[in-house]
Coordinates of C-alpha atoms in Angstrom, one line a residue:
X1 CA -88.1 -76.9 80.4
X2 CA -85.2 -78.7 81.9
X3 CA -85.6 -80.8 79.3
X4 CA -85.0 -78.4 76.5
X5 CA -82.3 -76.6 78.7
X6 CA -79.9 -79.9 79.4
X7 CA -80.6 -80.1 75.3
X8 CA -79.4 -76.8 74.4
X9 CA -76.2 -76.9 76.8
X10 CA -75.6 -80.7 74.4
X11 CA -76.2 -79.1 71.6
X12 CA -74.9 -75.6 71.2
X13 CA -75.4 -75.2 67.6
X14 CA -78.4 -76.6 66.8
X15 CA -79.8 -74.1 69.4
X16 CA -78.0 -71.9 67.9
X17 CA -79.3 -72.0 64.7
X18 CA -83.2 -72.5 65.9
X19 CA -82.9 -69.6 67.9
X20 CA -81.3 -67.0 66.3
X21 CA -82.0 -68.0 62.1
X22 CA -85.7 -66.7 61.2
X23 CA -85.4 -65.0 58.4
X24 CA -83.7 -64.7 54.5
X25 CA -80.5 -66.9 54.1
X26 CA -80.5 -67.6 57.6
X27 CA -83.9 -68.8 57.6
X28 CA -83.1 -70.7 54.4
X29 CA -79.9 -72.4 56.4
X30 CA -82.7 -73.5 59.5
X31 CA -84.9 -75.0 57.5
X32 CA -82.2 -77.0 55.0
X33 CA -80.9 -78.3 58.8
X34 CA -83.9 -79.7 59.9
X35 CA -84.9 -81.4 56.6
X36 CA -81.7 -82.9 56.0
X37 CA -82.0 -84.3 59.4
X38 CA -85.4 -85.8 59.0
X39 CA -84.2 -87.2 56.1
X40 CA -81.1 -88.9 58.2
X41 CA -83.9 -90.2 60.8
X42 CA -86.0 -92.0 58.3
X43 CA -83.4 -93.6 57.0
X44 CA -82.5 -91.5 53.5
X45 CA -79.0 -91.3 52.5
X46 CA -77.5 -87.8 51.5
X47 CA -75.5 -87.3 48.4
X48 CA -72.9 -84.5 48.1
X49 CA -71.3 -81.9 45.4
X50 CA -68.5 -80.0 46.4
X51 CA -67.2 -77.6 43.7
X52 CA -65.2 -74.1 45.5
X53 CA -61.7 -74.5 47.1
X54 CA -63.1 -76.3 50.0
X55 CA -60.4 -78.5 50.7
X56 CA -58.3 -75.3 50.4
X57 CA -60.7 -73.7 53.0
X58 CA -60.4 -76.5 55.0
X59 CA -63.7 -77.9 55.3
X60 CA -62.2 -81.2 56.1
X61 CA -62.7 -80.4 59.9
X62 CA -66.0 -80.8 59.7
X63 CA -66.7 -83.0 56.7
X64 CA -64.8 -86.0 57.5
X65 CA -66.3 -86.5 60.8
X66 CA -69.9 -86.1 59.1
X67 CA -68.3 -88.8 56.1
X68 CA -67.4 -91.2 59.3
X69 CA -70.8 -90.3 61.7
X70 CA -72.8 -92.0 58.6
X71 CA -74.2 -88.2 57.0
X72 CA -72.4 -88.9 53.8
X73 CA -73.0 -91.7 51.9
X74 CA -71.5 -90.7 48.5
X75 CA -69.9 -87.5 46.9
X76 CA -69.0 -85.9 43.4
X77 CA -65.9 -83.2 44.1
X78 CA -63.8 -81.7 41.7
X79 CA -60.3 -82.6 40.6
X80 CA -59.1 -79.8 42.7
X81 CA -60.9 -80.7 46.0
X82 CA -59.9 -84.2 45.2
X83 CA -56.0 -83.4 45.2
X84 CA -56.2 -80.4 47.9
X85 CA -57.4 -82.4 50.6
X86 CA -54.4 -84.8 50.4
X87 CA -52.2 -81.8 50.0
X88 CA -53.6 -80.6 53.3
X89 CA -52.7 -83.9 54.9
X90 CA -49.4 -84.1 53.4
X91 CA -48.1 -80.7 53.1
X92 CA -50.5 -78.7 55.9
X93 CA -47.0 -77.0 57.7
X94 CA -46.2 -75.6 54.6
X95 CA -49.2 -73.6 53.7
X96 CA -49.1 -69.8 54.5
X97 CA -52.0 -67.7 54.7
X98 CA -52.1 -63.3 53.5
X99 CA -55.1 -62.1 55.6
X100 CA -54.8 -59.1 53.5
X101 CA -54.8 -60.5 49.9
X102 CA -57.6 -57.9 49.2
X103 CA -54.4 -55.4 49.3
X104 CA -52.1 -57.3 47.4
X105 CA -50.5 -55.8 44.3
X106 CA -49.3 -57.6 41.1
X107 CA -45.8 -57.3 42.3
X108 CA -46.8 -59.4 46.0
X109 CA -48.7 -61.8 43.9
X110 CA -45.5 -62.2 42.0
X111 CA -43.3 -62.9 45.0
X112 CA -45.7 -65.7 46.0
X113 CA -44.8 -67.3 42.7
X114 CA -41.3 -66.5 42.9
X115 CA -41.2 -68.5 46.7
X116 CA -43.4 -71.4 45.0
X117 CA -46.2 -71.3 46.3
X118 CA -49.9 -70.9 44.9
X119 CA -52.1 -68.7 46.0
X120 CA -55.8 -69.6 46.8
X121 CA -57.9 -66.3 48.2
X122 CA -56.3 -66.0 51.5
X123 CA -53.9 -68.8 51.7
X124 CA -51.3 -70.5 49.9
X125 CA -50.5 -74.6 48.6
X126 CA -46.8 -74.7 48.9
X127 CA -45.4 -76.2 45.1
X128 CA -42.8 -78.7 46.6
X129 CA -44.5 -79.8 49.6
X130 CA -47.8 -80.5 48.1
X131 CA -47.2 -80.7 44.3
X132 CA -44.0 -82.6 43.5
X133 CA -44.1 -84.3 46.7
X134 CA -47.5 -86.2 46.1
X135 CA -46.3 -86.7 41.9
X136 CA -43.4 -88.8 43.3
X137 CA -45.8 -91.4 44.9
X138 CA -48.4 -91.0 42.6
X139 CA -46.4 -91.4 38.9
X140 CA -44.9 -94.6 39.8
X141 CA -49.1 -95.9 40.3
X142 CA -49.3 -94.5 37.0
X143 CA -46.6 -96.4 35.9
X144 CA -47.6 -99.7 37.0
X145 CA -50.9 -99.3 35.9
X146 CA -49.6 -98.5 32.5
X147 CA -47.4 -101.4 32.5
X148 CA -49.7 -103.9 33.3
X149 CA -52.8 -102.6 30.9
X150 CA -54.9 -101.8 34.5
X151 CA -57.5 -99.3 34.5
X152 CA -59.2 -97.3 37.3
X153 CA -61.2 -94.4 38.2
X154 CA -59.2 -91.3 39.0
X155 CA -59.8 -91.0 42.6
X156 CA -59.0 -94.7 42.7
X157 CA -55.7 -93.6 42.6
X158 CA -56.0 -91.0 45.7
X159 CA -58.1 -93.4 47.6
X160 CA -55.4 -96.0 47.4
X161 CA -52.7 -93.2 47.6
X162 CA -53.9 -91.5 50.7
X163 CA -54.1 -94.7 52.5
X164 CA -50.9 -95.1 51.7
X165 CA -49.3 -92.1 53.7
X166 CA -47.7 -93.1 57.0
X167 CA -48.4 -91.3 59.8
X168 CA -45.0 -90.2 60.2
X169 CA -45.6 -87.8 56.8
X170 CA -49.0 -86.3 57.8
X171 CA -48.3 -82.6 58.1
X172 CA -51.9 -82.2 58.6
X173 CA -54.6 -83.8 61.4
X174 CA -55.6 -87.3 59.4
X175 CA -59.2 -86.9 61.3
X176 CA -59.5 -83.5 59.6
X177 CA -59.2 -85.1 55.8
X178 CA -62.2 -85.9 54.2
X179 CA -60.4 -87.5 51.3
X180 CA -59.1 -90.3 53.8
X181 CA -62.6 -90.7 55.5
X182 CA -64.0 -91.5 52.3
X183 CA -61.2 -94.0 51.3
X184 CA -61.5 -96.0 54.8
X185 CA -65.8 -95.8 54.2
X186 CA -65.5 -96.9 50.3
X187 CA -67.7 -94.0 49.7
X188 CA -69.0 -93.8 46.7
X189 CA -67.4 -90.9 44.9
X190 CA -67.2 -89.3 41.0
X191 CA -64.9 -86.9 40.0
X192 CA -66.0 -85.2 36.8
X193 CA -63.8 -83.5 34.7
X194 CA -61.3 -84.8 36.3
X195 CA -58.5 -82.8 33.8
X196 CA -58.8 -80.0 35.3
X197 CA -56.7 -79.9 38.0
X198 CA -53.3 -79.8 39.2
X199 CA -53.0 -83.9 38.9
X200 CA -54.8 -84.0 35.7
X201 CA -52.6 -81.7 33.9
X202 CA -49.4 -83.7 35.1
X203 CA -51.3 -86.8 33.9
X204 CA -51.1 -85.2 30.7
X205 CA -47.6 -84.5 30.7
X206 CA -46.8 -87.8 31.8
X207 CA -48.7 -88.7 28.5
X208 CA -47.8 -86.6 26.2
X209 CA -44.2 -88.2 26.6
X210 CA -45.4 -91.3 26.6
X211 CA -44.6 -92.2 30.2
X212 CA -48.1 -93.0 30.7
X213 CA -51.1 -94.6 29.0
X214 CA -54.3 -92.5 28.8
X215 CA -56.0 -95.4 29.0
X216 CA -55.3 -96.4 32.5
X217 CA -57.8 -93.7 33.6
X218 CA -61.1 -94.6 33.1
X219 CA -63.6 -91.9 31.9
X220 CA -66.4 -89.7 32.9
X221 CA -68.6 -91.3 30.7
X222 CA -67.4 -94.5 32.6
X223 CA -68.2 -92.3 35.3
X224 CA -71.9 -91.7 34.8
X225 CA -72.1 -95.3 34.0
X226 CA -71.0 -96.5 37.4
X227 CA -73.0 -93.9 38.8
X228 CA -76.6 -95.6 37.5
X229 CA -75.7 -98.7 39.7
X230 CA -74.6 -96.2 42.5
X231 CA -77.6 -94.2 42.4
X232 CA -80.2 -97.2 42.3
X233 CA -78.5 -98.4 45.8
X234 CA -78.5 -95.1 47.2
X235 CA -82.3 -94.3 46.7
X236 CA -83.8 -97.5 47.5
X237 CA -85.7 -96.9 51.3
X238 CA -86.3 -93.4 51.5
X239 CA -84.2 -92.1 49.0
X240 CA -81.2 -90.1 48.6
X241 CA -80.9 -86.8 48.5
X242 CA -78.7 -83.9 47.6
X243 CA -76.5 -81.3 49.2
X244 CA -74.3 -79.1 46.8
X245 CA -71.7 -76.6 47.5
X246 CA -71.1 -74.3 44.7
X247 CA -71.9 -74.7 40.5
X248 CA -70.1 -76.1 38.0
X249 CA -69.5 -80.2 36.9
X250 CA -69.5 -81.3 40.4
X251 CA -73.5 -80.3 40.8
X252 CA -74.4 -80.2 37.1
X253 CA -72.7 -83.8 36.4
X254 CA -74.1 -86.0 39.1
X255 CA -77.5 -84.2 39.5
X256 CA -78.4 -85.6 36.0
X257 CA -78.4 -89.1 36.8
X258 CA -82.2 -89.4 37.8
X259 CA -83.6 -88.0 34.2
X260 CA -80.3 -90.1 32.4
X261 CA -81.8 -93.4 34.2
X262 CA -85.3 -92.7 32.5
X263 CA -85.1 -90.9 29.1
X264 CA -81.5 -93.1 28.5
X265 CA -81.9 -96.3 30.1
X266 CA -85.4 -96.3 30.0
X267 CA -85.8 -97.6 33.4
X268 CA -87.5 -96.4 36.8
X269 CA -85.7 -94.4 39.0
X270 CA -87.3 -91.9 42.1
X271 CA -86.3 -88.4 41.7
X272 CA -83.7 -86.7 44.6
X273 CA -85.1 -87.0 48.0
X274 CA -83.9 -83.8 48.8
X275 CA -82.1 -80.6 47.4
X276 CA -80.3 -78.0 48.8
X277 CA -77.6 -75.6 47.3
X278 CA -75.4 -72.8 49.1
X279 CA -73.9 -70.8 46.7
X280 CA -72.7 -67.4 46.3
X281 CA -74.4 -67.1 42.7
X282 CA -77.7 -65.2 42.6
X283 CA -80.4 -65.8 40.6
X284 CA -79.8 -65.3 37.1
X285 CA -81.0 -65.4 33.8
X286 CA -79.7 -68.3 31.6
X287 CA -77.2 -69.5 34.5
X288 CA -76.9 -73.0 35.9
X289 CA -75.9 -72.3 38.9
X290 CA -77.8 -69.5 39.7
X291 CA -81.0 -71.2 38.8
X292 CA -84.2 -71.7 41.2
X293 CA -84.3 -75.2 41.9
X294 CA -87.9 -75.4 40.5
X295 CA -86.3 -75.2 37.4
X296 CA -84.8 -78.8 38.2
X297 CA -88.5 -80.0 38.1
X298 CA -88.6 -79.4 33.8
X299 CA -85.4 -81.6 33.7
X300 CA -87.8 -84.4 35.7
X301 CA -84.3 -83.8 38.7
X302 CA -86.8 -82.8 41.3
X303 CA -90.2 -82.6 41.9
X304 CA -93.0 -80.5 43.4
X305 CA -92.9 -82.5 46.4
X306 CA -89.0 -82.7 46.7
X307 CA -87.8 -80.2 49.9
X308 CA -85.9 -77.6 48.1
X309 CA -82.8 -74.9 49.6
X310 CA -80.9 -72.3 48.3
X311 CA -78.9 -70.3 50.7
X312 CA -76.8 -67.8 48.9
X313 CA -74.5 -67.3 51.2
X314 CA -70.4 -68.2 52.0
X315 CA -70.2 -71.8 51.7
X316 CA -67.5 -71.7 54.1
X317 CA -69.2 -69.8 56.9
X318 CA -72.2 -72.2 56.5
X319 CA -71.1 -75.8 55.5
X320 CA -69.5 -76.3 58.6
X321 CA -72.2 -74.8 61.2
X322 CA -75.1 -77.0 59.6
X323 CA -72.6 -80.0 59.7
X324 CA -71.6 -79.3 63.1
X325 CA -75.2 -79.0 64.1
X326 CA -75.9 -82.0 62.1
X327 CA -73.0 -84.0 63.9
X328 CA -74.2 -82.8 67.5
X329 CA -78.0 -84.5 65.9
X330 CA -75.8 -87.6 65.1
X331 CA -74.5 -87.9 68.6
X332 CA -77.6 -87.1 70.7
X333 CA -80.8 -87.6 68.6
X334 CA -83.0 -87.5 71.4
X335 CA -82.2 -84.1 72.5
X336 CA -82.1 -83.0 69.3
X337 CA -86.0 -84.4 68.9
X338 CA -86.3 -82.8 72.2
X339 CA -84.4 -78.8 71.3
X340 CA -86.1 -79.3 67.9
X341 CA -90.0 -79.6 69.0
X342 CA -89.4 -76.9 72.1
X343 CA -88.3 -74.5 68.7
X344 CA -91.7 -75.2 67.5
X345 CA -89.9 -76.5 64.4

């Protein structure tokens, strides 16, 4: 008993979480903890999908100490999420946040715009700060790239950029963004549909006057190629498996490796370890990201035998709780062996 007490005053949340989540979503969160962390303890790897505004949200506080405490060992993120966590390095001071969106009008939403900024639920990326601040370090990569015929994967060009920032510019905590955790690991990353973003549309610009080659961006299909050789070295032990945040490319894109390696490539490859998905989109007929996960199984993603989540809930009221808990596992695995069997669990 002293035991489990000394445990539970280490490890708030994890306590947390067993005591108090037994049932529906929250039950669904419990469970996708203590799988994921099983997985961690023999070894797996844990792949992530990040789709939302979590940059925006700021889930960098907890993610980029979970990238750098060895949770993380590769991610597929939107254009957006890509961008928005610099932004929130670089340009963190400037955001402002409207607590009471829910009441705006058309005319307050049109203010924001007039005072250039851009308005993300309840806060706000400020346009000079963030935007035209990052496209004056960014464009002249661009330009280099284009000028000597060299060609790289769009976060590449972030990884090597965010590096890049002194200290004496970081608006933002550095330990708190994800995007430079993952540059300093060399974590494997994809960014699908990388167009559609901020960044992507400026690339386009930049090309359309011919500023820029097109070329010097290499492609998703590029992408999904690296991705075979990525996947194979992610699943070899006891495999790798998959943690998504949202729908959309970032889940759909990645997700489709396994069946790609053997209906495409004709080769062996062992389905996802693991699966879980917290998303605010309910089960529904003929959508992706609303879909059970036992549909996965027809598209040879996921099998019978694969642990499988869905917690349909606020991604950004549980990411970071089951990170933190995860993170407080990380730091004191014994006592969380110890909390964990003196749940029962």
């Amino acid at each position: 008993m002293a035991g489990t007490k000394s445990a539970s005053t280490t490890l708030p949340l994890l306590t947390f979480v067993l005591r108090n989540y037994k049932n529906f979503n929250a039950r669904a969160t419990r469970d996708a903890l203590l799988a994921y962390w099983e997985h961690i303890e023999r070894g797996g790897k844990m792949f992530w999908a990040v789709a939302g505004a979590m940059s925006s949200a700021q889930l960098g506080i907890t993610l980029a100490p979970a990238i750098r405490a060895g949770l993380i060992h590769g991610m597929s993120v939107t254009g957006a999420n890509l961008e928005e966590s610099l932004f929130r390095l670089v340009a963190h001071d400037g955001y402002r946040d409207f607590p009471d969106y829910r009441y705006f009008t058309k005319q307050d939403d049109t203010r924001i715009l007039e005072n250039r900024m851009r308005r993300v639920t309840d806060t706000s990326i400020p346009e000079d700060e963030a935007f035209r601040a990052v496209e004056k370090h960014i464009v002249p990569m661009w330009e280099r790239a284009t000028a000597r015929g060299e060609r790289r994967f769009w976060h590449e060009y972030f990884y090597e950029l965010v590096r890049a920032v002194e200290p004496a510019l970081h608006r933002g905590p550095p330990e708190e963004c994800w995007l430079l955790a993952a540059a300093e690991a060399g974590l494997p990353l994809v960014v699908p549909g990388h167009e559609d973003s901020t960044f992507g549309n400026i690339f386009a610009s930049y090309v359309r006057r011919g500023e820029c080659s097109a070329s010097i961006v290499k492609s998703g299909i590029e992408y999904m190629a690296g991705l075979y050789d990525q996947y194979r070295a992610l699943s070899a032990g006891a495999g790798v498996g998959f943690f998504q945040i949202g729908g959309g490319i970032a889940g759909d894109f990645p997700i489709c490796v396994v069946p790609s390696l053997k209906y495409d490539l004709d080769e062996p490859a062992p389905p996802w370890a693991y699966f879980c998905q917290i998303s605010d989109s309910t089960t529904s007929y003929g959508s992706y990201s609303g879909a059970t996960p036992n549909e996965k199984i027809t598209w040879d993603k996921l099998t019978a035998d694969t642990p499988m989540f869905v917690i349909e809930s606020d991604a950004t009221i549980v990411a970071p709780l089951l990170l933190g808990a995860l993170l407080e596992c990380k730091r004191h695995p014994a006592e969380a062996r110890a909390i964990i069997e003196a749940h029962g669990a």
